[in-house]
PDB file of C-alpha atoms and ligand atoms in Angstrom:
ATOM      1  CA  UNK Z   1      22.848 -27.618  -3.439  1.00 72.00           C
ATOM      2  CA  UNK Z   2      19.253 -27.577  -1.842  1.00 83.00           C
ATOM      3  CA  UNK Z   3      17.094 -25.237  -3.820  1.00 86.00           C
ATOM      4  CA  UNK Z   4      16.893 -23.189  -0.214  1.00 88.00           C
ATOM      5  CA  UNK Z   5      20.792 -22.570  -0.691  1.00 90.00           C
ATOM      6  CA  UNK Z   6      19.793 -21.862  -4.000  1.00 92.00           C
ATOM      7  CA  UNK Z   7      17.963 -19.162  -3.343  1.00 92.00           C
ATOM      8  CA  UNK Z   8      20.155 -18.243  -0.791  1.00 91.00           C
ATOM      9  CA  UNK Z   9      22.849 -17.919  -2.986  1.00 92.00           C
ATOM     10  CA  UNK Z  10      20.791 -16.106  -5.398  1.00 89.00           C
ATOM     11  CA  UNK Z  11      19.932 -13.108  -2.827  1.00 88.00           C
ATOM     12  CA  UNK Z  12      23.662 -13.238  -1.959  1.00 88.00           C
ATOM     13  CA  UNK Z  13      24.447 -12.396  -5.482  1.00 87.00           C
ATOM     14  CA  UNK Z  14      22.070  -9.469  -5.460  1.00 82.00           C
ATOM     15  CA  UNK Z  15      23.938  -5.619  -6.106  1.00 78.00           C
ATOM     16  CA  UNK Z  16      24.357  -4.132  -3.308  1.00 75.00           C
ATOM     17  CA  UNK Z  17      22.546  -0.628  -2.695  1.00 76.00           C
ATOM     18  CA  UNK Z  18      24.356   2.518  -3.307  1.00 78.00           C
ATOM     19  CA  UNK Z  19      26.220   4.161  -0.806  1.00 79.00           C
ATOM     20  CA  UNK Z  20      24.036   7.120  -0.673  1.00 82.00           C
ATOM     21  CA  UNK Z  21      20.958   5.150  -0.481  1.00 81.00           C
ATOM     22  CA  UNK Z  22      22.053   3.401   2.258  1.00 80.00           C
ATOM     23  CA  UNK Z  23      22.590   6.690   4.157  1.00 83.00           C
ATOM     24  CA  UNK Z  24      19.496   8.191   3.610  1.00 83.00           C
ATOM     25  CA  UNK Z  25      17.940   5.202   4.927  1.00 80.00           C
ATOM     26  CA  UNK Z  26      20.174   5.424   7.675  1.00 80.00           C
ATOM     27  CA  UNK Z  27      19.740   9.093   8.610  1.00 83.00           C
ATOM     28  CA  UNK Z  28      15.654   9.272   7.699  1.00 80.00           C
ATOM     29  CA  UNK Z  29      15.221   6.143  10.524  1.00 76.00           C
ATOM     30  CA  UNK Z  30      17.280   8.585  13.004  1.00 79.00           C
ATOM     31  CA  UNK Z  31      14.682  11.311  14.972  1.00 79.00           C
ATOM     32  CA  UNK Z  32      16.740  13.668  15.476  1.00 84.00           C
ATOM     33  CA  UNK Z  33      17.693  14.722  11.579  1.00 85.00           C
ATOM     34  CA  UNK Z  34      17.542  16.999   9.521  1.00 86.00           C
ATOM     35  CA  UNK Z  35      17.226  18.571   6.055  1.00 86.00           C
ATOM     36  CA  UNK Z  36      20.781  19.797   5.890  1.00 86.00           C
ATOM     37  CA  UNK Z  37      22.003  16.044   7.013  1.00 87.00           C
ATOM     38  CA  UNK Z  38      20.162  15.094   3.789  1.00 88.00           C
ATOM     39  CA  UNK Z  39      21.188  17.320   1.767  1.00 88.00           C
ATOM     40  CA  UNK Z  40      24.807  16.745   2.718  1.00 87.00           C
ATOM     41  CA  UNK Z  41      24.034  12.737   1.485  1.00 85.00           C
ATOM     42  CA  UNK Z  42      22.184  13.192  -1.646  1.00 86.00           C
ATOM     43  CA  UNK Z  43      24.676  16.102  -3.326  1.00 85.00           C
ATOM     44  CA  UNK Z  44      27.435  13.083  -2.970  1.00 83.00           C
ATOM     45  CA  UNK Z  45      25.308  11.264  -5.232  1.00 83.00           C
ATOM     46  CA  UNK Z  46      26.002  12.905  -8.870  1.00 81.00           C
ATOM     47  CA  UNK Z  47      22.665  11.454 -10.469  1.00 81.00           C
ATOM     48  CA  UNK Z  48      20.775  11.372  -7.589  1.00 84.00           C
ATOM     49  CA  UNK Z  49      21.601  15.197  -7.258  1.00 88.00           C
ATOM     50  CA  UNK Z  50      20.028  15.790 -11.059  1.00 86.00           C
ATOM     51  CA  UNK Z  51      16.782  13.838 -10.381  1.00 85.00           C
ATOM     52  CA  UNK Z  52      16.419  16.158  -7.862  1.00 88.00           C
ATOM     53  CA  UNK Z  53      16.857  19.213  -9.181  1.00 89.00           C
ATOM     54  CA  UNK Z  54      14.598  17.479 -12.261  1.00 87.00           C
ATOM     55  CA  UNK Z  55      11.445  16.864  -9.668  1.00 86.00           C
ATOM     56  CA  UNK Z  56      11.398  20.053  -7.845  1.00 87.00           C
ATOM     57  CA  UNK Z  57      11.624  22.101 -11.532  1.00 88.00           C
ATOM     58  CA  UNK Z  58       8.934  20.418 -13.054  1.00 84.00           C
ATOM     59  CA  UNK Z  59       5.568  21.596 -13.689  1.00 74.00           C
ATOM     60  CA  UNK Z  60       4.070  20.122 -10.388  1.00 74.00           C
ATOM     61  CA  UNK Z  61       5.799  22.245  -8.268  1.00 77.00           C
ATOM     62  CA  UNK Z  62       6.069  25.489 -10.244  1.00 78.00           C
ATOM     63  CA  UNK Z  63       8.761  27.344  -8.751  1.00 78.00           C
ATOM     64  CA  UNK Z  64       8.993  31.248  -9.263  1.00 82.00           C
ATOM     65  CA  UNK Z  65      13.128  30.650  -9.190  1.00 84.00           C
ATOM     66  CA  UNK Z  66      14.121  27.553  -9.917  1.00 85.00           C
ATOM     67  CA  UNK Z  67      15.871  25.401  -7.740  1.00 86.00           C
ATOM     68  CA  UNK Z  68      19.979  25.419  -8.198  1.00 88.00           C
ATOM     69  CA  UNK Z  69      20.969  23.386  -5.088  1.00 88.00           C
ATOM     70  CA  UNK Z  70      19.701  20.485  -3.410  1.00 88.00           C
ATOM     71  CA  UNK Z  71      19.575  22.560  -0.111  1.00 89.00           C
ATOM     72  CA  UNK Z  72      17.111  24.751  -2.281  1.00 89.00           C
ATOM     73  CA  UNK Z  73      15.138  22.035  -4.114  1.00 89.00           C
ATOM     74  CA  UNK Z  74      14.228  19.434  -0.690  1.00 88.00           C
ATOM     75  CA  UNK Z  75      11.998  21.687   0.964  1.00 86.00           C
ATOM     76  CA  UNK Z  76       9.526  21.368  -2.253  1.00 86.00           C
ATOM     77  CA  UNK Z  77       9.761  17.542  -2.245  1.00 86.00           C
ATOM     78  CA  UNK Z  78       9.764  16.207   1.435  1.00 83.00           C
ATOM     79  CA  UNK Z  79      11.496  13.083   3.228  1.00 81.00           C
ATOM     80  CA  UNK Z  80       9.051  11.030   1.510  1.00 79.00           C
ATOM     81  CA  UNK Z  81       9.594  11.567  -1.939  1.00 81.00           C
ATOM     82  CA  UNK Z  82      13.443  11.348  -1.575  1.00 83.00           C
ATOM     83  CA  UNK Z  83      13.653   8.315  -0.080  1.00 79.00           C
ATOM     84  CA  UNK Z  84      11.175   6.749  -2.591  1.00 77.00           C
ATOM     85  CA  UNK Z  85      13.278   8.799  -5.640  1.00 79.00           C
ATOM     86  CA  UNK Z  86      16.443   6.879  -3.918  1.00 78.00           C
ATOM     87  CA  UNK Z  87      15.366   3.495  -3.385  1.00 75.00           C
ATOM     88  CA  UNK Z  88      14.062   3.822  -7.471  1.00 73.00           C
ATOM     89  CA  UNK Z  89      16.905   4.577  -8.839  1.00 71.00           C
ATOM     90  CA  UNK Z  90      19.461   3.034  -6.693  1.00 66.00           C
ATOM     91  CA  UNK Z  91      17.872  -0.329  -6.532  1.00 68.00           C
ATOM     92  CA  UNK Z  92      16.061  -0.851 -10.182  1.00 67.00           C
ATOM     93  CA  UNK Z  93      17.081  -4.739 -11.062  1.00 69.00           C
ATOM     94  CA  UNK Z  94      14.952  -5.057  -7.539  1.00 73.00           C
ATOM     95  CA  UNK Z  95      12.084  -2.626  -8.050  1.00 73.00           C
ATOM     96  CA  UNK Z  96      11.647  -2.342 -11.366  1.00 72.00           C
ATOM     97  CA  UNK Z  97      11.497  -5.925 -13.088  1.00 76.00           C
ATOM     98  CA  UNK Z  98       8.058  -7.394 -13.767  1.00 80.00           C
ATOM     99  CA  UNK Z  99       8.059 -10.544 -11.351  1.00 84.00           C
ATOM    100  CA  UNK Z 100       6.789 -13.509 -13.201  1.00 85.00           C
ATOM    101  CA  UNK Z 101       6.560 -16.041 -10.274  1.00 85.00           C
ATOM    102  CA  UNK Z 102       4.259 -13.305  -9.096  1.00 86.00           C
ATOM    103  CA  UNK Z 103       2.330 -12.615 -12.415  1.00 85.00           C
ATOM    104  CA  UNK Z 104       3.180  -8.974 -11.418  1.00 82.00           C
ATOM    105  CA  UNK Z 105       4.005  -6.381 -13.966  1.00 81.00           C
ATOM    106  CA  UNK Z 106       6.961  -3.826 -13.959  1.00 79.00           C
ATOM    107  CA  UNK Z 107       6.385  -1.652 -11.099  1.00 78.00           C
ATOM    108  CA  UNK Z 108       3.572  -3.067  -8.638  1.00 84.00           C
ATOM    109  CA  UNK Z 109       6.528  -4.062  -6.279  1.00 85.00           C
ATOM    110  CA  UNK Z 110       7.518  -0.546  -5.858  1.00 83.00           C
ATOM    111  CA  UNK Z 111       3.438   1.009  -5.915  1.00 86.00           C
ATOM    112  CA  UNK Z 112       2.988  -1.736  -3.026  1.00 91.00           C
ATOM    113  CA  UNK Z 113       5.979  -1.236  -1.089  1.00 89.00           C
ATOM    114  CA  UNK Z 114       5.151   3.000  -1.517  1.00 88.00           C
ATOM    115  CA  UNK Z 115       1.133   2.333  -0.439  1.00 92.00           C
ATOM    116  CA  UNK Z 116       2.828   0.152   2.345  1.00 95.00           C
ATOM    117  CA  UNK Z 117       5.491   2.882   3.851  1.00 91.00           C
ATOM    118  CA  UNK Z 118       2.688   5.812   3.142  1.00 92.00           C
ATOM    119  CA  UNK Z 119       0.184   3.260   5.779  1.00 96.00           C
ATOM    120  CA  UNK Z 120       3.609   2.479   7.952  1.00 95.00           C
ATOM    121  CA  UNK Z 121       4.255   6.144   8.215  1.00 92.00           C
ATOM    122  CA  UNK Z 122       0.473   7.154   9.000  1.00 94.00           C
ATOM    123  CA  UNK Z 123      -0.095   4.424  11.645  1.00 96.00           C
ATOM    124  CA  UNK Z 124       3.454   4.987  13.323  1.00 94.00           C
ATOM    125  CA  UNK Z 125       2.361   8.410  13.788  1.00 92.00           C
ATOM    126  CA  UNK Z 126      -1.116   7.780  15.270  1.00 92.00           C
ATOM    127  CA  UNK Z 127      -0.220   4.844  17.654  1.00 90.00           C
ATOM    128  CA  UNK Z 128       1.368   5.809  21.378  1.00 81.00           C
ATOM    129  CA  UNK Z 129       4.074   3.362  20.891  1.00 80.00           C
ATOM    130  CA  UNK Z 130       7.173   4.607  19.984  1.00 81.00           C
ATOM    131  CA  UNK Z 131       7.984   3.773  16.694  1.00 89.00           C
ATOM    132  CA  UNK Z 132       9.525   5.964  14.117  1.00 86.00           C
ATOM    133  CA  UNK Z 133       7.539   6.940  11.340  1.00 87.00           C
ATOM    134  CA  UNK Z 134      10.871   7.643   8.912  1.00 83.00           C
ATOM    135  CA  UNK Z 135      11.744   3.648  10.113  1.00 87.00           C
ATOM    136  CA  UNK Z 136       8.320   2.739   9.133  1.00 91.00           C
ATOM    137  CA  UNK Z 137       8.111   4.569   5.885  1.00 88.00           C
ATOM    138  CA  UNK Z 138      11.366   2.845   4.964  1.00 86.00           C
ATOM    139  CA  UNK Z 139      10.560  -0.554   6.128  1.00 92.00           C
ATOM    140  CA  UNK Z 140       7.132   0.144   4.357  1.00 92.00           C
ATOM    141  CA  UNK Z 141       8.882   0.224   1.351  1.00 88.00           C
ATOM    142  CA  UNK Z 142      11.185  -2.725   1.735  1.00 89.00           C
ATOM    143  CA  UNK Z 143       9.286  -5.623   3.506  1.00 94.00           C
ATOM    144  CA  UNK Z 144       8.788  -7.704   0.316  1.00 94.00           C
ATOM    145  CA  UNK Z 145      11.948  -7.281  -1.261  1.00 91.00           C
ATOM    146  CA  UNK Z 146      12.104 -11.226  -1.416  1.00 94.00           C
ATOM    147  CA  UNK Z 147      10.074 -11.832  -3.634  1.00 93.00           C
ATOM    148  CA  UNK Z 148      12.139  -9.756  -6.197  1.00 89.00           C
ATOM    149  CA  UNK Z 149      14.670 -12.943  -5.233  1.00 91.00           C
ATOM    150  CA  UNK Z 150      12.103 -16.013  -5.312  1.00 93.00           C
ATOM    151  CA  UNK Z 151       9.623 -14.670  -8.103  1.00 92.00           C
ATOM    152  CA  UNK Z 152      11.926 -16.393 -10.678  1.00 91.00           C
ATOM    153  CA  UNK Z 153      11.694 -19.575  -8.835  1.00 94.00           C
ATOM    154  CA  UNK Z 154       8.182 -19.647  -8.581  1.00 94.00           C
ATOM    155  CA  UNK Z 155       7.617 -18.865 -12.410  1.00 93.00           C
ATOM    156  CA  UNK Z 156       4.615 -20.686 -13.658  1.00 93.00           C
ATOM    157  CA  UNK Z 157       3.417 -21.899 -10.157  1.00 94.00           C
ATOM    158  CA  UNK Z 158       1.200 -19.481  -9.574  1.00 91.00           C
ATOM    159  CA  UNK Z 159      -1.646 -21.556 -10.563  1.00 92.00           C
ATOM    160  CA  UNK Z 160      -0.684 -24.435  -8.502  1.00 94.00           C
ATOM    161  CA  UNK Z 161      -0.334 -22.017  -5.879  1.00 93.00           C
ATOM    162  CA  UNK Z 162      -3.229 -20.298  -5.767  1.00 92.00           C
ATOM    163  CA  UNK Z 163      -5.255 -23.846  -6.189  1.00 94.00           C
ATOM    164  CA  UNK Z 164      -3.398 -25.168  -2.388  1.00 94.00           C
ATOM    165  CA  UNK Z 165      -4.565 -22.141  -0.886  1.00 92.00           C
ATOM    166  CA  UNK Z 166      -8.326 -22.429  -2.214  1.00 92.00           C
ATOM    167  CA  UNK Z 167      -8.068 -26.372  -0.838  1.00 94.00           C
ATOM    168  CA  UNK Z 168      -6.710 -25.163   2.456  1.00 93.00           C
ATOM    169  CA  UNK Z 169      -3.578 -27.586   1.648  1.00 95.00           C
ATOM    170  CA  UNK Z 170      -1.663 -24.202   3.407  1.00 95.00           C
ATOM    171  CA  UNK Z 171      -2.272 -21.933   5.409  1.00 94.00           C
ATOM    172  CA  UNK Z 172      -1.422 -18.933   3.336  1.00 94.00           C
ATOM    173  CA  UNK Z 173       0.292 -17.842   0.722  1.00 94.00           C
ATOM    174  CA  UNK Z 174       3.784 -18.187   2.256  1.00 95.00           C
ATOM    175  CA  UNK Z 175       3.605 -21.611   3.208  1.00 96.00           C
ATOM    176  CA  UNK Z 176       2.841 -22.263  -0.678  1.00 96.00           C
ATOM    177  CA  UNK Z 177       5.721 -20.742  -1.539  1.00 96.00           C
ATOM    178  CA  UNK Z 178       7.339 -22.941   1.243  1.00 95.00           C
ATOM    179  CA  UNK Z 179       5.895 -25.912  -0.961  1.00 95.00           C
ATOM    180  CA  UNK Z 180       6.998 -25.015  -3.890  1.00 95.00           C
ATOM    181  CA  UNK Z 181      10.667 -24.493  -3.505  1.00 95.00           C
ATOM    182  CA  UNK Z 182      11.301 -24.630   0.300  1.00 95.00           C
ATOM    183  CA  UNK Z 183      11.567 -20.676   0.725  1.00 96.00           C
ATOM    184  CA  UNK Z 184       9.541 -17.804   1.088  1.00 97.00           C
ATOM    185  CA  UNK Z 185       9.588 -14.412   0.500  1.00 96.00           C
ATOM    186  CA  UNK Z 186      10.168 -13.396   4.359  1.00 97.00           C
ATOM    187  CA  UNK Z 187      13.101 -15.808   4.703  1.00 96.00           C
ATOM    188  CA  UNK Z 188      14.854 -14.717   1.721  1.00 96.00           C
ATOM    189  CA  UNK Z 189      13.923 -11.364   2.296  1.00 95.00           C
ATOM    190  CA  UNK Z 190      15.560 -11.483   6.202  1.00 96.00           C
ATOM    191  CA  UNK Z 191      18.869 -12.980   3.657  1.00 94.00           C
ATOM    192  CA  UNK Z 192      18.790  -9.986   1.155  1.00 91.00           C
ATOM    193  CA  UNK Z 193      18.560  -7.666   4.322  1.00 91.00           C
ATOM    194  CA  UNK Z 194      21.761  -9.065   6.053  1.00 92.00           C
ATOM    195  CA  UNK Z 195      23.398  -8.924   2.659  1.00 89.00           C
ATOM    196  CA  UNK Z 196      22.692  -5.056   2.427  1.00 85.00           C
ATOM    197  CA  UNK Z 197      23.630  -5.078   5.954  1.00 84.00           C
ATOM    198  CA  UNK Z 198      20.445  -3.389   6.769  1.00 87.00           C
ATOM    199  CA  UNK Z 199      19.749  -2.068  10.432  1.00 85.00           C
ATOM    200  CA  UNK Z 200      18.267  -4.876  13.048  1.00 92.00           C
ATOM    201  CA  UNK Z 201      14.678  -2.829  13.165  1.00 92.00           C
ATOM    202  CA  UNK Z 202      14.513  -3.383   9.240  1.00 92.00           C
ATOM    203  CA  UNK Z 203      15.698  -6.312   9.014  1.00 95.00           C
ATOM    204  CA  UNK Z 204      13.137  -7.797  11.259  1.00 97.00           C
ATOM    205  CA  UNK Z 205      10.173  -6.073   9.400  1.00 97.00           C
ATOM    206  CA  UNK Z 206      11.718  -7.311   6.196  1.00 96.00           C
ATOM    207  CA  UNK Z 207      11.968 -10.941   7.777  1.00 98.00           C
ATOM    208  CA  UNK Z 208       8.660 -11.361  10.154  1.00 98.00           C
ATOM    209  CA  UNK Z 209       6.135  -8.871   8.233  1.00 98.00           C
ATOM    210  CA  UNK Z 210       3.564 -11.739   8.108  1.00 97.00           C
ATOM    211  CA  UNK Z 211       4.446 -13.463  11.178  1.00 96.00           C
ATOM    212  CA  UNK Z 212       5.394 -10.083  13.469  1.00 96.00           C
ATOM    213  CA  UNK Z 213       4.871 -12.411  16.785  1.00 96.00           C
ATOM    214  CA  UNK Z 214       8.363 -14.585  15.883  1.00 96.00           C
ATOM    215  CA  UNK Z 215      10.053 -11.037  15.499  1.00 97.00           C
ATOM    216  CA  UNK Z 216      12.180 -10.627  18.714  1.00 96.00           C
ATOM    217  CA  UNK Z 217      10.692  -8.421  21.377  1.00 95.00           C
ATOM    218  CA  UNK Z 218      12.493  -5.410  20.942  1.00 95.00           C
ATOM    219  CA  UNK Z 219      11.242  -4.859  16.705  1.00 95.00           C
ATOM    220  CA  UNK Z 220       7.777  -6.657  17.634  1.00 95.00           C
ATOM    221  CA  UNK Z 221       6.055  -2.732  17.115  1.00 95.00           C
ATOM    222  CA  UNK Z 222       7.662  -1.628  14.458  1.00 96.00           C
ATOM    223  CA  UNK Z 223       7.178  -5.338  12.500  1.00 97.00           C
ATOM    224  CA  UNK Z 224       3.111  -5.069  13.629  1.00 96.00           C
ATOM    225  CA  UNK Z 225       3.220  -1.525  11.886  1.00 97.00           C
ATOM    226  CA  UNK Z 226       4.589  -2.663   9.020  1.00 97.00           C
ATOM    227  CA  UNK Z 227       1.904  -6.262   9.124  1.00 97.00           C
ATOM    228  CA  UNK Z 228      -1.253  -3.954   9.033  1.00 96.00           C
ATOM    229  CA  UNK Z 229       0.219  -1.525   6.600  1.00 97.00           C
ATOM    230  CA  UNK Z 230       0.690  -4.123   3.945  1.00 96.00           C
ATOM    231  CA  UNK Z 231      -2.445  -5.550   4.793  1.00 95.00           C
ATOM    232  CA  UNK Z 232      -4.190  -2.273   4.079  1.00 95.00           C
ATOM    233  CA  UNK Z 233      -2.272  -1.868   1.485  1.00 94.00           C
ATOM    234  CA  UNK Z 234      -3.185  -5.004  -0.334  1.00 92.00           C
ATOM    235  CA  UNK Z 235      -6.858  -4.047   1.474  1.00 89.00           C
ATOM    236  CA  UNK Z 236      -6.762  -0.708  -1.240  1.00 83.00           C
ATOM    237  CA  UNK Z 237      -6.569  -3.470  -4.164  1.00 77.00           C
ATOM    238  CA  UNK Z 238      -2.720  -2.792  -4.465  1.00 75.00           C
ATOM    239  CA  UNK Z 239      -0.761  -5.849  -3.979  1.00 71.00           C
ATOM    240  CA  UNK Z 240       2.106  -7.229  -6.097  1.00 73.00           C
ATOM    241  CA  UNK Z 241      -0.026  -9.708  -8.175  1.00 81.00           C
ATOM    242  CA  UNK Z 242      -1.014 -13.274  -7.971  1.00 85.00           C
ATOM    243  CA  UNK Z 243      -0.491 -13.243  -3.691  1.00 86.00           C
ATOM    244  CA  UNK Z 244      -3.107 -10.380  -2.909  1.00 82.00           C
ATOM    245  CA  UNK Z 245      -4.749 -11.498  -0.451  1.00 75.00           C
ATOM    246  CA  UNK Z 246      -3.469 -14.729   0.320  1.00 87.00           C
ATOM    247  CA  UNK Z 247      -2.204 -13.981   3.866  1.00 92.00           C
ATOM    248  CA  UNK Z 248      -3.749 -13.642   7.642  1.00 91.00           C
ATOM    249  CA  UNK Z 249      -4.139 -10.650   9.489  1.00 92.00           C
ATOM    250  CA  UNK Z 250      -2.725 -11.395  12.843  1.00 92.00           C
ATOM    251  CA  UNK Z 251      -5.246  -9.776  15.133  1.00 89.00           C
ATOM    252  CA  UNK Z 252      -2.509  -9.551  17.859  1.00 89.00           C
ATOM    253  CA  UNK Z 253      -1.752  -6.539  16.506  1.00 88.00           C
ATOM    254  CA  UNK Z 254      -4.376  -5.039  18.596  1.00 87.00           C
ATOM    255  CA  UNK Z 255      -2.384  -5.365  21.237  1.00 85.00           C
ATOM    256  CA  UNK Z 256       0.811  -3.519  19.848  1.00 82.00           C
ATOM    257  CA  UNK Z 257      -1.380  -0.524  17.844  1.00 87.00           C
ATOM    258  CA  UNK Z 258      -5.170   0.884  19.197  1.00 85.00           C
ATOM    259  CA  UNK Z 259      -6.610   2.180  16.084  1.00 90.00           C
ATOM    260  CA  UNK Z 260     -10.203   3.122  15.831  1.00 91.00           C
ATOM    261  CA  UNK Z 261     -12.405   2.881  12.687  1.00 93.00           C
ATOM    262  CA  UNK Z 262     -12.368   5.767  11.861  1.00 95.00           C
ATOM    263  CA  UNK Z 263      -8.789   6.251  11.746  1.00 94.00           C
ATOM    264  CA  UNK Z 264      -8.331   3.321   9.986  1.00 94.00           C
ATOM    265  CA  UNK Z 265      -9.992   4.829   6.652  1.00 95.00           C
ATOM    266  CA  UNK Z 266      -8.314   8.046   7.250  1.00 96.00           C
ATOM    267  CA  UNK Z 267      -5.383   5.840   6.254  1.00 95.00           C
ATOM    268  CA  UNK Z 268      -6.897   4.441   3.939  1.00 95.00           C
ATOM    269  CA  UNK Z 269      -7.487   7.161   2.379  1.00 95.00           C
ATOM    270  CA  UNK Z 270      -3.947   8.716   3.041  1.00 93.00           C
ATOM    271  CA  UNK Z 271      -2.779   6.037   1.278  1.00 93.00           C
ATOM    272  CA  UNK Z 272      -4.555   6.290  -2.046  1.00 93.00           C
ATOM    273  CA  UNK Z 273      -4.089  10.636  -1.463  1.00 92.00           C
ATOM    274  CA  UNK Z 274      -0.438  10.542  -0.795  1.00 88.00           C
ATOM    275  CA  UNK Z 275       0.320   7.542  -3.477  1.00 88.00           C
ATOM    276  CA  UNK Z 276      -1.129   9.877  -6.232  1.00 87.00           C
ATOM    277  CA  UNK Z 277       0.896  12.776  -5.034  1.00 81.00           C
ATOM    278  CA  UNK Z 278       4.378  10.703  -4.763  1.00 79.00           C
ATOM    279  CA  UNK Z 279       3.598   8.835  -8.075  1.00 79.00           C
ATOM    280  CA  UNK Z 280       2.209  12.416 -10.139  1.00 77.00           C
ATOM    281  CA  UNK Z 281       5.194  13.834  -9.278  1.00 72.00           C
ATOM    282  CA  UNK Z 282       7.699  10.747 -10.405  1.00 70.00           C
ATOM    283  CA  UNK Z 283       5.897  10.445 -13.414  1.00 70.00           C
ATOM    284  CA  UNK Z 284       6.935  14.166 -13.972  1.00 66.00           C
ATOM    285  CA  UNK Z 285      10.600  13.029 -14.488  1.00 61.00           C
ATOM    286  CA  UNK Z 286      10.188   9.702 -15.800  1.00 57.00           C
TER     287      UNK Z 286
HETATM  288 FE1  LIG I 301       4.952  -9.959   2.006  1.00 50.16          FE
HETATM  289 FE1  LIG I 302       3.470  -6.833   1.003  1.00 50.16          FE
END
């Protein structure tokens, strides 16, 4: 087997998400929801339903009553915090593992992905195009879920890695992992995506984040969202180890999202803002 099929294979073996994650994804990337539709998802999910009910008792939202239901307790903690409370506990062998091939400790895949969706959801919502910002958020936090795949592959090469990229032997970081073991962390990604059976618009932003001009036509905006998000994010000094700031910017993305300067560190500032709100309150619960 080529170490490709390898890896394949490897993302093919991957749990799948829960049910109820999968739904909130589902219904968050739809514009027309609402908090009842979510609430309906999350109080199928038993321990979901008690993390819940955890967050929105806990000191940082000090409640007069405190919350019984989950109709009761999601007004407190927003879309945002939900979906980020879902995808951490329903996916943990892919969020939660250090990721040596990375030289990335427990947790920076998930504080990247969040700073990612936070910038996703902030430019979506600035730019004329249409693009969703729940779809954003939620690609936000997805688009490097390959590397929870290939970081075991790459364990150890990180040197090497970083040493072809200083000699301009490749182009960027992705094209070392390409050299390494024939894969990268888009390709593998675009795999793990299929296997969740992810929508199309994610699975292109999972696939194409640092190439968004091969995405197809009709994802191309929401892919270029999701390509300057992580870019700020990894801008902020929060990337997911050893690869910070071993890509290119693709400055097509002008053409896709008009953002002025100033906007641009509004985000930037969103990001760090919002981040220490999402993360305070986790922490709450942990
Ligand atoms: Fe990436
Ligand atoms: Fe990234």
């Amino acid at each position: 087997m080529s170490k490709f099929n390898e890896i394949v294979e490897k993302a093919r073996q991957m749990p799948l998400l829960s049910n109820s994650s999968m739904r909130l994804m589902e219904i968050i990337s739809e514009p027309n929801h609402n908090m009842q539709d979510i609430a309906k998802i999350v109080e199928t999910d038993p321990a979901l339903t008690v993390k819940i009910l955890e967050m929105a008792n806990s000191a940082s939202y000090a409640l007069r009553q405190p919350a019984n239901t989950v109709a009761e307790a999601l007004p407190y903690l927003g879309e945002k915090l939900i979906t980020g409370l879902a995808m951490s506990q329903c996916a943990p062998q892919v969020f939660n593992r250090p990721m040596l091939g990375y030289e990335s400790q427990r947790g920076e895949l998930w504080a990247h992905g969040l700073r990612t969706a936070i910038a996703a959801n902030e430019i979506a919502k600035v730019i004329k195009l249409k693009v969703w910002p729940g779809v954003a958020y939620t690609a936000g936090i997805l688009h490097d879920i390959g590397k929870s795949v290939l970081s075991k592959f790459l364990t150890g090469m990180s040197p090497e890695m970083i040493k072809k990229l200083e000699k301009n032997e490749v182009d960027d970081y992705l094209a070392a992992e390409e050299a390494m073991v024939g894969a990268n962390h888009c390709s593998i990604g675009g795999e793990l995506a299929k296997h969740w059976k992810l929508t199309p618009p994610l699975q292109a932003a999972i696939a194409h984040h640092h190439q968004p001009a091969d995405a197809e036509e009709e994802h191309r905006p929401l892919v270029y969202v999701v390509h300057l998000a992580d870019m700020m994010a990894m801008l902020g000094g929060t990337g997911t180890g050893s690869d910070t700031l071993g890509y290119n910017l693709d400055h097509r993305y002008a053409a896709f999202l008009e953002i002025d300067s100033d906007t641009f560190d509004k985000i930037m500032m969103d990001i760090l803002e919002e981040f220490e709100k999402i993360t305070q309150a986790l922490n709450q619960i942990a």
